[in-house]
Amino acid sequence: TSQGSLFDTEDMTPLTGEAVAEMIRLLEEQAKYGVPNEFEGQINAVTNAYMNNGQCVLTFMWGDLFRRSKAEGSVLHNKLGIAPTPGSEIVLNRE
């Protein structure tokens, strides 16, 4: 995005600090419960395969999976919900 997630968009220096450390901690925790190889290769392809087979209950991704779940014949038809990602009390101060 124009805000940048891992690098400062002005000079491409890495964003570091308590907020980034917390983000990494949360990703490590998520990986304990996620699908095998969730963060390897094509992330969406790995997650989509497990979600489409009804083998994954939670994922963070774009809305395309939700739209596909509404299709007749989908194992997820009328079973998948969507919610905004919760906020955090730890934020990166960019100033």
CSV table of N, CA, C and O in Angstrom, one decimal:
chain,number,residue,atom,x,y,z
A,1,THR,N,0.8,-1.2,0.0
A,1,THR,CA,0.0,0.0,0.0
A,1,THR,C,0.9,1.2,0.0
A,1,THR,O,2.1,1.2,0.2
A,2,SER,N,0.3,2.4,-0.1
A,2,SER,CA,1.0,3.6,-0.1
A,2,SER,C,1.6,3.9,1.3
A,2,SER,O,2.5,4.7,1.4
A,3,GLN,N,1.0,3.2,2.3
A,3,GLN,CA,1.5,3.4,3.7
A,3,GLN,C,2.7,2.6,3.9
A,3,GLN,O,3.5,2.9,4.8
A,4,GLY,N,2.9,1.5,3.2
A,4,GLY,CA,4.1,0.6,3.5
A,4,GLY,C,3.7,-0.3,4.6
A,4,GLY,O,3.0,0.1,5.5
A,5,SER,N,4.2,-1.5,4.6
A,5,SER,CA,4.0,-2.4,5.7
A,5,SER,C,5.3,-2.9,6.3
A,5,SER,O,5.3,-3.0,7.5
A,6,LEU,N,6.3,-3.1,5.6
A,6,LEU,CA,7.6,-3.5,6.1
A,6,LEU,C,8.7,-2.5,5.9
A,6,LEU,O,9.7,-2.6,6.5
A,7,PHE,N,8.5,-1.6,4.9
A,7,PHE,CA,9.5,-0.6,4.6
A,7,PHE,C,8.9,0.8,4.5
A,7,PHE,O,7.8,1.0,4.1
A,8,ASP,N,9.7,1.8,4.9
A,8,ASP,CA,9.3,3.2,4.8
A,8,ASP,C,9.2,3.5,3.3
A,8,ASP,O,10.2,3.3,2.6
A,9,THR,N,8.1,4.0,2.8
A,9,THR,CA,7.9,4.3,1.4
A,9,THR,C,8.7,5.4,0.9
A,9,THR,O,8.9,5.6,-0.3
A,10,GLU,N,9.3,6.3,1.8
A,10,GLU,CA,10.1,7.4,1.4
A,10,GLU,C,11.5,7.0,1.0
A,10,GLU,O,12.0,7.4,0.0
A,11,ASP,N,12.1,6.1,1.8
A,11,ASP,CA,13.5,5.8,1.6
A,11,ASP,C,13.8,4.3,1.6
A,11,ASP,O,14.9,3.8,1.6
A,12,MET,N,12.7,3.4,1.8
A,12,MET,CA,12.8,2.0,1.8
A,12,MET,C,13.7,1.4,3.0
A,12,MET,O,14.1,0.3,2.9
A,13,THR,N,13.8,2.2,4.0
A,13,THR,CA,14.4,1.6,5.2
A,13,THR,C,13.5,0.7,5.9
A,13,THR,O,12.2,1.0,5.9
A,14,PRO,N,13.9,-0.4,6.5
A,14,PRO,CA,13.0,-1.3,7.2
A,14,PRO,C,12.3,-0.7,8.4
A,14,PRO,O,13.0,0.1,9.1
A,15,LEU,N,11.1,-1.0,8.6
A,15,LEU,CA,10.4,-0.5,9.7
A,15,LEU,C,10.7,-1.5,10.9
A,15,LEU,O,10.5,-2.7,10.7
A,16,THR,N,11.1,-0.9,12.0
A,16,THR,CA,11.5,-1.8,13.1
A,16,THR,C,10.9,-1.2,14.4
A,16,THR,O,10.3,-0.1,14.4
A,17,GLY,N,11.0,-1.9,15.5
A,17,GLY,CA,10.5,-1.5,16.7
A,17,GLY,C,9.5,-2.4,17.4
A,17,GLY,O,9.3,-3.6,16.9
A,18,GLU,N,8.9,-2.0,18.4
A,18,GLU,CA,8.0,-2.9,19.2
A,18,GLU,C,6.8,-3.4,18.4
A,18,GLU,O,6.4,-4.5,18.5
A,19,ALA,N,6.3,-2.5,17.5
A,19,ALA,CA,5.1,-2.9,16.7
A,19,ALA,C,5.5,-4.0,15.8
A,19,ALA,O,4.7,-5.0,15.6
A,20,VAL,N,6.6,-3.9,15.1
A,20,VAL,CA,7.1,-5.0,14.2
A,20,VAL,C,7.4,-6.3,14.9
A,20,VAL,O,7.0,-7.4,14.5
A,21,ALA,N,8.0,-6.2,16.1
A,21,ALA,CA,8.3,-7.3,16.9
A,21,ALA,C,7.0,-8.0,17.3
A,21,ALA,O,6.9,-9.3,17.3
A,22,GLU,N,6.0,-7.3,17.6
A,22,GLU,CA,4.7,-7.9,18.0
A,22,GLU,C,4.0,-8.5,16.8
A,22,GLU,O,3.4,-9.6,16.9
A,23,MET,N,4.1,-7.9,15.6
A,23,MET,CA,3.6,-8.5,14.4
A,23,MET,C,4.2,-9.8,14.1
A,23,MET,O,3.5,-10.8,13.8
A,24,ILE,N,5.5,-9.9,14.3
A,24,ILE,CA,6.3,-11.2,14.1
A,24,ILE,C,5.8,-12.2,15.1
A,24,ILE,O,5.6,-13.4,14.8
A,25,ARG,N,5.7,-11.8,16.3
A,25,ARG,CA,5.2,-12.7,17.4
A,25,ARG,C,3.8,-13.3,17.0
A,25,ARG,O,3.6,-14.5,17.1
A,26,LEU,N,2.9,-12.4,16.6
A,26,LEU,CA,1.6,-12.9,16.2
A,26,LEU,C,1.6,-13.8,15.0
A,26,LEU,O,0.8,-14.8,15.0
A,27,LEU,N,2.4,-13.5,14.0
A,27,LEU,CA,2.5,-14.4,12.9
A,27,LEU,C,3.1,-15.8,13.3
A,27,LEU,O,2.6,-16.8,12.8
A,28,GLU,N,4.0,-15.8,14.2
A,28,GLU,CA,4.6,-17.1,14.7
A,28,GLU,C,3.5,-17.9,15.4
A,28,GLU,O,3.4,-19.1,15.3
A,29,GLU,N,2.7,-17.2,16.2
A,29,GLU,CA,1.6,-17.8,16.9
A,29,GLU,C,0.5,-18.4,15.9
A,29,GLU,O,0.0,-19.5,16.1
A,30,GLN,N,0.2,-17.6,14.9
A,30,GLN,CA,-0.7,-18.0,13.9
A,30,GLN,C,-0.2,-19.2,13.2
A,30,GLN,O,-1.0,-20.1,12.9
A,31,ALA,N,1.0,-19.3,12.9
A,31,ALA,CA,1.6,-20.4,12.2
A,31,ALA,C,1.4,-21.7,12.9
A,31,ALA,O,1.3,-22.8,12.3
A,32,LYS,N,1.3,-21.7,14.2
A,32,LYS,CA,1.1,-22.9,15.0
A,32,LYS,C,-0.3,-23.6,14.7
A,32,LYS,O,-0.4,-24.8,14.8
A,33,TYR,N,-1.2,-22.7,14.3
A,33,TYR,CA,-2.6,-23.2,14.0
A,33,TYR,C,-3.0,-23.2,12.6
A,33,TYR,O,-4.1,-23.6,12.2
A,34,GLY,N,-2.1,-22.7,11.7
A,34,GLY,CA,-2.5,-22.5,10.3
A,34,GLY,C,-2.2,-23.8,9.6
A,34,GLY,O,-1.8,-24.8,10.1
A,35,VAL,N,-2.5,-23.8,8.3
A,35,VAL,CA,-2.3,-24.9,7.4
A,35,VAL,C,-0.8,-25.2,7.2
A,35,VAL,O,0.0,-24.2,7.3
A,36,PRO,N,-0.4,-26.4,6.9
A,36,PRO,CA,1.0,-26.7,6.7
A,36,PRO,C,1.5,-25.8,5.5
A,36,PRO,O,0.8,-25.6,4.5
A,37,ASN,N,2.7,-25.3,5.6
A,37,ASN,CA,3.3,-24.5,4.6
A,37,ASN,C,2.6,-23.2,4.3
A,37,ASN,O,2.7,-22.7,3.2
A,38,GLU,N,1.9,-22.7,5.3
A,38,GLU,CA,1.0,-21.5,5.0
A,38,GLU,C,1.8,-20.3,4.5
A,38,GLU,O,1.3,-19.6,3.7
A,39,PHE,N,3.0,-20.2,4.9
A,39,PHE,CA,3.8,-19.0,4.5
A,39,PHE,C,4.9,-19.3,3.5
A,39,PHE,O,5.8,-18.6,3.3
A,40,GLU,N,4.8,-20.5,2.8
A,40,GLU,CA,5.7,-20.9,1.8
A,40,GLU,C,5.1,-20.8,0.4
A,40,GLU,O,3.9,-21.2,0.2
A,41,GLY,N,5.8,-20.4,-0.6
A,41,GLY,CA,5.3,-20.4,-1.9
A,41,GLY,C,4.2,-19.5,-2.1
A,41,GLY,O,4.2,-18.4,-1.6
A,42,GLN,N,3.2,-19.9,-2.9
A,42,GLN,CA,2.0,-19.0,-3.2
A,42,GLN,C,1.1,-19.2,-2.0
A,42,GLN,O,0.3,-20.1,-1.9
A,43,ILE,N,1.1,-18.2,-1.1
A,43,ILE,CA,0.3,-18.2,0.1
A,43,ILE,C,-1.2,-18.4,-0.2
A,43,ILE,O,-1.8,-19.3,0.4
A,44,ASN,N,-1.7,-17.7,-1.1
A,44,ASN,CA,-3.2,-17.8,-1.4
A,44,ASN,C,-3.5,-19.2,-1.9
A,44,ASN,O,-4.6,-19.7,-1.5
A,45,ALA,N,-2.7,-19.8,-2.7
A,45,ALA,CA,-2.9,-21.1,-3.3
A,45,ALA,C,-3.0,-22.1,-2.2
A,45,ALA,O,-3.9,-23.0,-2.1
A,46,VAL,N,-2.0,-22.1,-1.2
A,46,VAL,CA,-2.0,-23.0,-0.1
A,46,VAL,C,-3.2,-22.9,0.7
A,46,VAL,O,-3.9,-23.8,1.0
A,47,THR,N,-3.5,-21.7,1.2
A,47,THR,CA,-4.6,-21.4,2.1
A,47,THR,C,-5.9,-21.7,1.4
A,47,THR,O,-6.8,-22.4,2.0
A,48,ASN,N,-6.1,-21.3,0.1
A,48,ASN,CA,-7.3,-21.6,-0.6
A,48,ASN,C,-7.6,-23.0,-0.7
A,48,ASN,O,-8.8,-23.5,-0.6
A,49,ALA,N,-6.6,-23.9,-1.0
A,49,ALA,CA,-6.8,-25.3,-1.1
A,49,ALA,C,-7.4,-25.9,0.2
A,49,ALA,O,-8.3,-26.7,0.2
A,50,TYR,N,-6.9,-25.5,1.3
A,50,TYR,CA,-7.3,-26.0,2.6
A,50,TYR,C,-8.7,-25.4,2.9
A,50,TYR,O,-9.6,-26.1,3.4
A,51,MET,N,-8.9,-24.2,2.7
A,51,MET,CA,-10.2,-23.6,2.9
A,51,MET,C,-11.3,-24.2,2.0
A,51,MET,O,-12.4,-24.6,2.5
A,52,ASN,N,-11.0,-24.4,0.7
A,52,ASN,CA,-12.0,-24.9,-0.2
A,52,ASN,C,-12.3,-26.4,0.1
A,52,ASN,O,-13.4,-26.8,-0.2
A,53,ASN,N,-11.4,-27.1,0.8
A,53,ASN,CA,-11.7,-28.5,1.2
A,53,ASN,C,-12.3,-28.6,2.5
A,53,ASN,O,-12.6,-29.6,3.0
A,54,GLY,N,-12.6,-27.4,3.2
A,54,GLY,CA,-13.1,-27.4,4.5
A,54,GLY,C,-12.2,-27.9,5.6
A,54,GLY,O,-12.6,-28.3,6.7
A,55,GLN,N,-10.9,-27.8,5.4
A,55,GLN,CA,-9.9,-28.2,6.3
A,55,GLN,C,-9.2,-27.1,7.1
A,55,GLN,O,-8.4,-27.3,7.9
A,56,CYS,N,-9.6,-25.9,6.9
A,56,CYS,CA,-9.1,-24.7,7.5
A,56,CYS,C,-10.2,-23.8,8.0
A,56,CYS,O,-11.2,-23.6,7.3
A,57,VAL,N,-10.1,-23.3,9.3
A,57,VAL,CA,-11.2,-22.6,9.8
A,57,VAL,C,-11.0,-21.1,9.9
A,57,VAL,O,-11.9,-20.3,10.0
A,58,LEU,N,-9.7,-20.7,9.8
A,58,LEU,CA,-9.4,-19.2,9.9
A,58,LEU,C,-8.3,-18.9,9.0
A,58,LEU,O,-7.3,-19.6,8.9
A,59,THR,N,-8.4,-17.7,8.4
A,59,THR,CA,-7.4,-17.2,7.5
A,59,THR,C,-7.4,-15.7,7.5
A,59,THR,O,-8.5,-15.1,7.7
A,60,PHE,N,-6.3,-15.1,7.2
A,60,PHE,CA,-6.3,-13.6,6.9
A,60,PHE,C,-6.0,-13.5,5.4
A,60,PHE,O,-4.9,-13.9,5.0
A,61,MET,N,-6.9,-12.9,4.7
A,61,MET,CA,-6.6,-12.8,3.3
A,61,MET,C,-7.6,-11.8,2.6
A,61,MET,O,-8.5,-11.3,3.3
A,62,TRP,N,-7.5,-11.6,1.4
A,62,TRP,CA,-8.4,-10.8,0.6
A,62,TRP,C,-9.8,-11.4,0.6
A,62,TRP,O,-10.0,-12.6,0.8
A,63,GLY,N,-10.8,-10.7,0.1
A,63,GLY,CA,-12.2,-11.1,0.1
A,63,GLY,C,-12.5,-12.1,-1.0
A,63,GLY,O,-13.6,-12.6,-1.1
A,64,ASP,N,-11.6,-12.4,-1.9
A,64,ASP,CA,-12.0,-13.3,-3.0
A,64,ASP,C,-12.4,-14.7,-2.6
A,64,ASP,O,-13.3,-15.3,-3.1
A,65,LEU,N,-11.8,-15.2,-1.5
A,65,LEU,CA,-12.2,-16.5,-1.0
A,65,LEU,C,-13.6,-16.5,-0.5
A,65,LEU,O,-14.4,-17.4,-0.7
A,66,PHE,N,-14.0,-15.4,0.2
A,66,PHE,CA,-15.4,-15.3,0.7
A,66,PHE,C,-16.4,-15.3,-0.5
A,66,PHE,O,-17.4,-15.9,-0.4
A,67,ARG,N,-16.1,-14.5,-1.5
A,67,ARG,CA,-17.0,-14.5,-2.7
A,67,ARG,C,-17.1,-15.9,-3.3
A,67,ARG,O,-18.2,-16.3,-3.6
A,68,ARG,N,-16.0,-16.6,-3.4
A,68,ARG,CA,-16.1,-18.0,-4.0
A,68,ARG,C,-16.9,-18.9,-3.1
A,68,ARG,O,-17.5,-19.9,-3.5
A,69,SER,N,-16.8,-18.7,-1.8
A,69,SER,CA,-17.5,-19.6,-0.8
A,69,SER,C,-19.0,-19.5,-1.0
A,69,SER,O,-19.8,-20.4,-0.6
A,70,LYS,N,-19.5,-18.4,-1.6
A,70,LYS,CA,-20.9,-18.3,-1.8
A,70,LYS,C,-21.5,-19.1,-3.0
A,70,LYS,O,-22.7,-19.2,-3.1
A,71,ALA,N,-20.6,-19.6,-3.8
A,71,ALA,CA,-21.0,-20.4,-5.0
A,71,ALA,C,-21.7,-21.7,-4.6
A,71,ALA,O,-21.3,-22.4,-3.6
A,72,GLU,N,-22.7,-22.0,-5.3
A,72,GLU,CA,-23.4,-23.3,-5.1
A,72,GLU,C,-22.4,-24.5,-5.3
A,72,GLU,O,-21.5,-24.4,-6.2
A,73,GLY,N,-22.4,-25.5,-4.5
A,73,GLY,CA,-21.4,-26.6,-4.6
A,73,GLY,C,-20.2,-26.4,-3.8
A,73,GLY,O,-19.4,-27.4,-3.6
A,74,SER,N,-19.9,-25.2,-3.3
A,74,SER,CA,-18.7,-25.0,-2.5
A,74,SER,C,-18.9,-25.6,-1.1
A,74,SER,O,-20.0,-25.5,-0.5
A,75,VAL,N,-17.9,-26.3,-0.6
A,75,VAL,CA,-18.0,-27.0,0.7
A,75,VAL,C,-18.2,-25.9,1.8
A,75,VAL,O,-18.7,-26.2,2.9
A,76,LEU,N,-17.9,-24.7,1.5
A,76,LEU,CA,-18.0,-23.6,2.4
A,76,LEU,C,-19.3,-22.8,2.3
A,76,LEU,O,-19.6,-21.9,3.0
A,77,HIS,N,-20.2,-23.2,1.3
A,77,HIS,CA,-21.4,-22.5,1.1
A,77,HIS,C,-22.2,-22.3,2.3
A,77,HIS,O,-22.6,-23.2,3.1
A,78,ASN,N,-22.5,-21.0,2.6
A,78,ASN,CA,-23.3,-20.6,3.8
A,78,ASN,C,-22.6,-21.0,5.1
A,78,ASN,O,-23.3,-21.0,6.2
A,79,LYS,N,-21.3,-21.2,5.1
A,79,LYS,CA,-20.6,-21.6,6.4
A,79,LYS,C,-19.5,-20.6,6.7
A,79,LYS,O,-18.9,-20.7,7.8
A,80,LEU,N,-19.1,-19.7,5.8
A,80,LEU,CA,-17.9,-18.8,6.0
A,80,LEU,C,-18.4,-17.4,6.3
A,80,LEU,O,-19.3,-16.9,5.6
A,81,GLY,N,-17.8,-16.8,7.3
A,81,GLY,CA,-18.1,-15.5,7.6
A,81,GLY,C,-16.9,-14.6,7.4
A,81,GLY,O,-15.8,-15.1,7.1
A,82,ILE,N,-17.1,-13.3,7.6
A,82,ILE,CA,-16.0,-12.4,7.3
A,82,ILE,C,-16.1,-11.3,8.4
A,82,ILE,O,-17.2,-10.9,8.9
A,83,ALA,N,-14.9,-10.9,8.9
A,83,ALA,CA,-14.9,-9.8,9.9
A,83,ALA,C,-13.6,-9.0,9.7
A,83,ALA,O,-12.6,-9.5,9.2
A,84,PRO,N,-13.6,-7.7,10.1
A,84,PRO,CA,-12.4,-7.0,10.0
A,84,PRO,C,-11.3,-7.5,11.0
A,84,PRO,O,-11.7,-8.1,12.0
A,85,THR,N,-10.1,-7.4,10.6
A,85,THR,CA,-9.0,-7.8,11.5
A,85,THR,C,-9.0,-6.9,12.7
A,85,THR,O,-9.1,-5.7,12.6
A,86,PRO,N,-8.9,-7.5,13.9
A,86,PRO,CA,-8.9,-6.6,15.1
A,86,PRO,C,-7.7,-5.7,15.1
A,86,PRO,O,-6.7,-6.0,14.5
A,87,GLY,N,-7.9,-4.6,15.8
A,87,GLY,CA,-6.8,-3.6,15.9
A,87,GLY,C,-5.8,-4.0,17.0
A,87,GLY,O,-5.9,-5.1,17.6
A,88,SER,N,-4.8,-3.2,17.2
A,88,SER,CA,-3.8,-3.5,18.2
A,88,SER,C,-3.5,-2.3,19.0
A,88,SER,O,-3.6,-1.2,18.5
A,89,GLU,N,-3.1,-2.5,20.2
A,89,GLU,CA,-2.8,-1.4,21.1
A,89,GLU,C,-1.3,-1.0,20.9
A,89,GLU,O,-0.9,0.0,21.3
A,90,ILE,N,-0.6,-1.8,20.1
A,90,ILE,CA,0.8,-1.5,19.8
A,90,ILE,C,0.9,-1.1,18.4
A,90,ILE,O,0.5,-1.8,17.5
A,91,VAL,N,1.3,0.2,18.2
A,91,VAL,CA,1.3,0.7,16.8
A,91,VAL,C,2.7,1.3,16.6
A,91,VAL,O,3.4,1.7,17.5
A,92,LEU,N,3.1,1.4,15.3
A,92,LEU,CA,4.4,2.0,14.9
A,92,LEU,C,4.2,3.5,14.8
A,92,LEU,O,3.4,4.0,14.0
A,93,ASN,N,5.0,4.2,15.6
A,93,ASN,CA,5.1,5.6,15.5
A,93,ASN,C,6.1,6.0,14.4
A,93,ASN,O,7.3,5.8,14.6
A,94,ARG,N,5.6,6.5,13.3
A,94,ARG,CA,6.5,6.8,12.2
A,94,ARG,C,7.2,8.1,12.2
A,94,ARG,O,7.9,8.5,11.3
A,95,GLU,N,7.0,8.8,13.3
A,95,GLU,CA,7.6,10.2,13.4
A,95,GLU,C,8.9,10.1,14.2
A,95,GLU,O,9.1,9.4,15.0
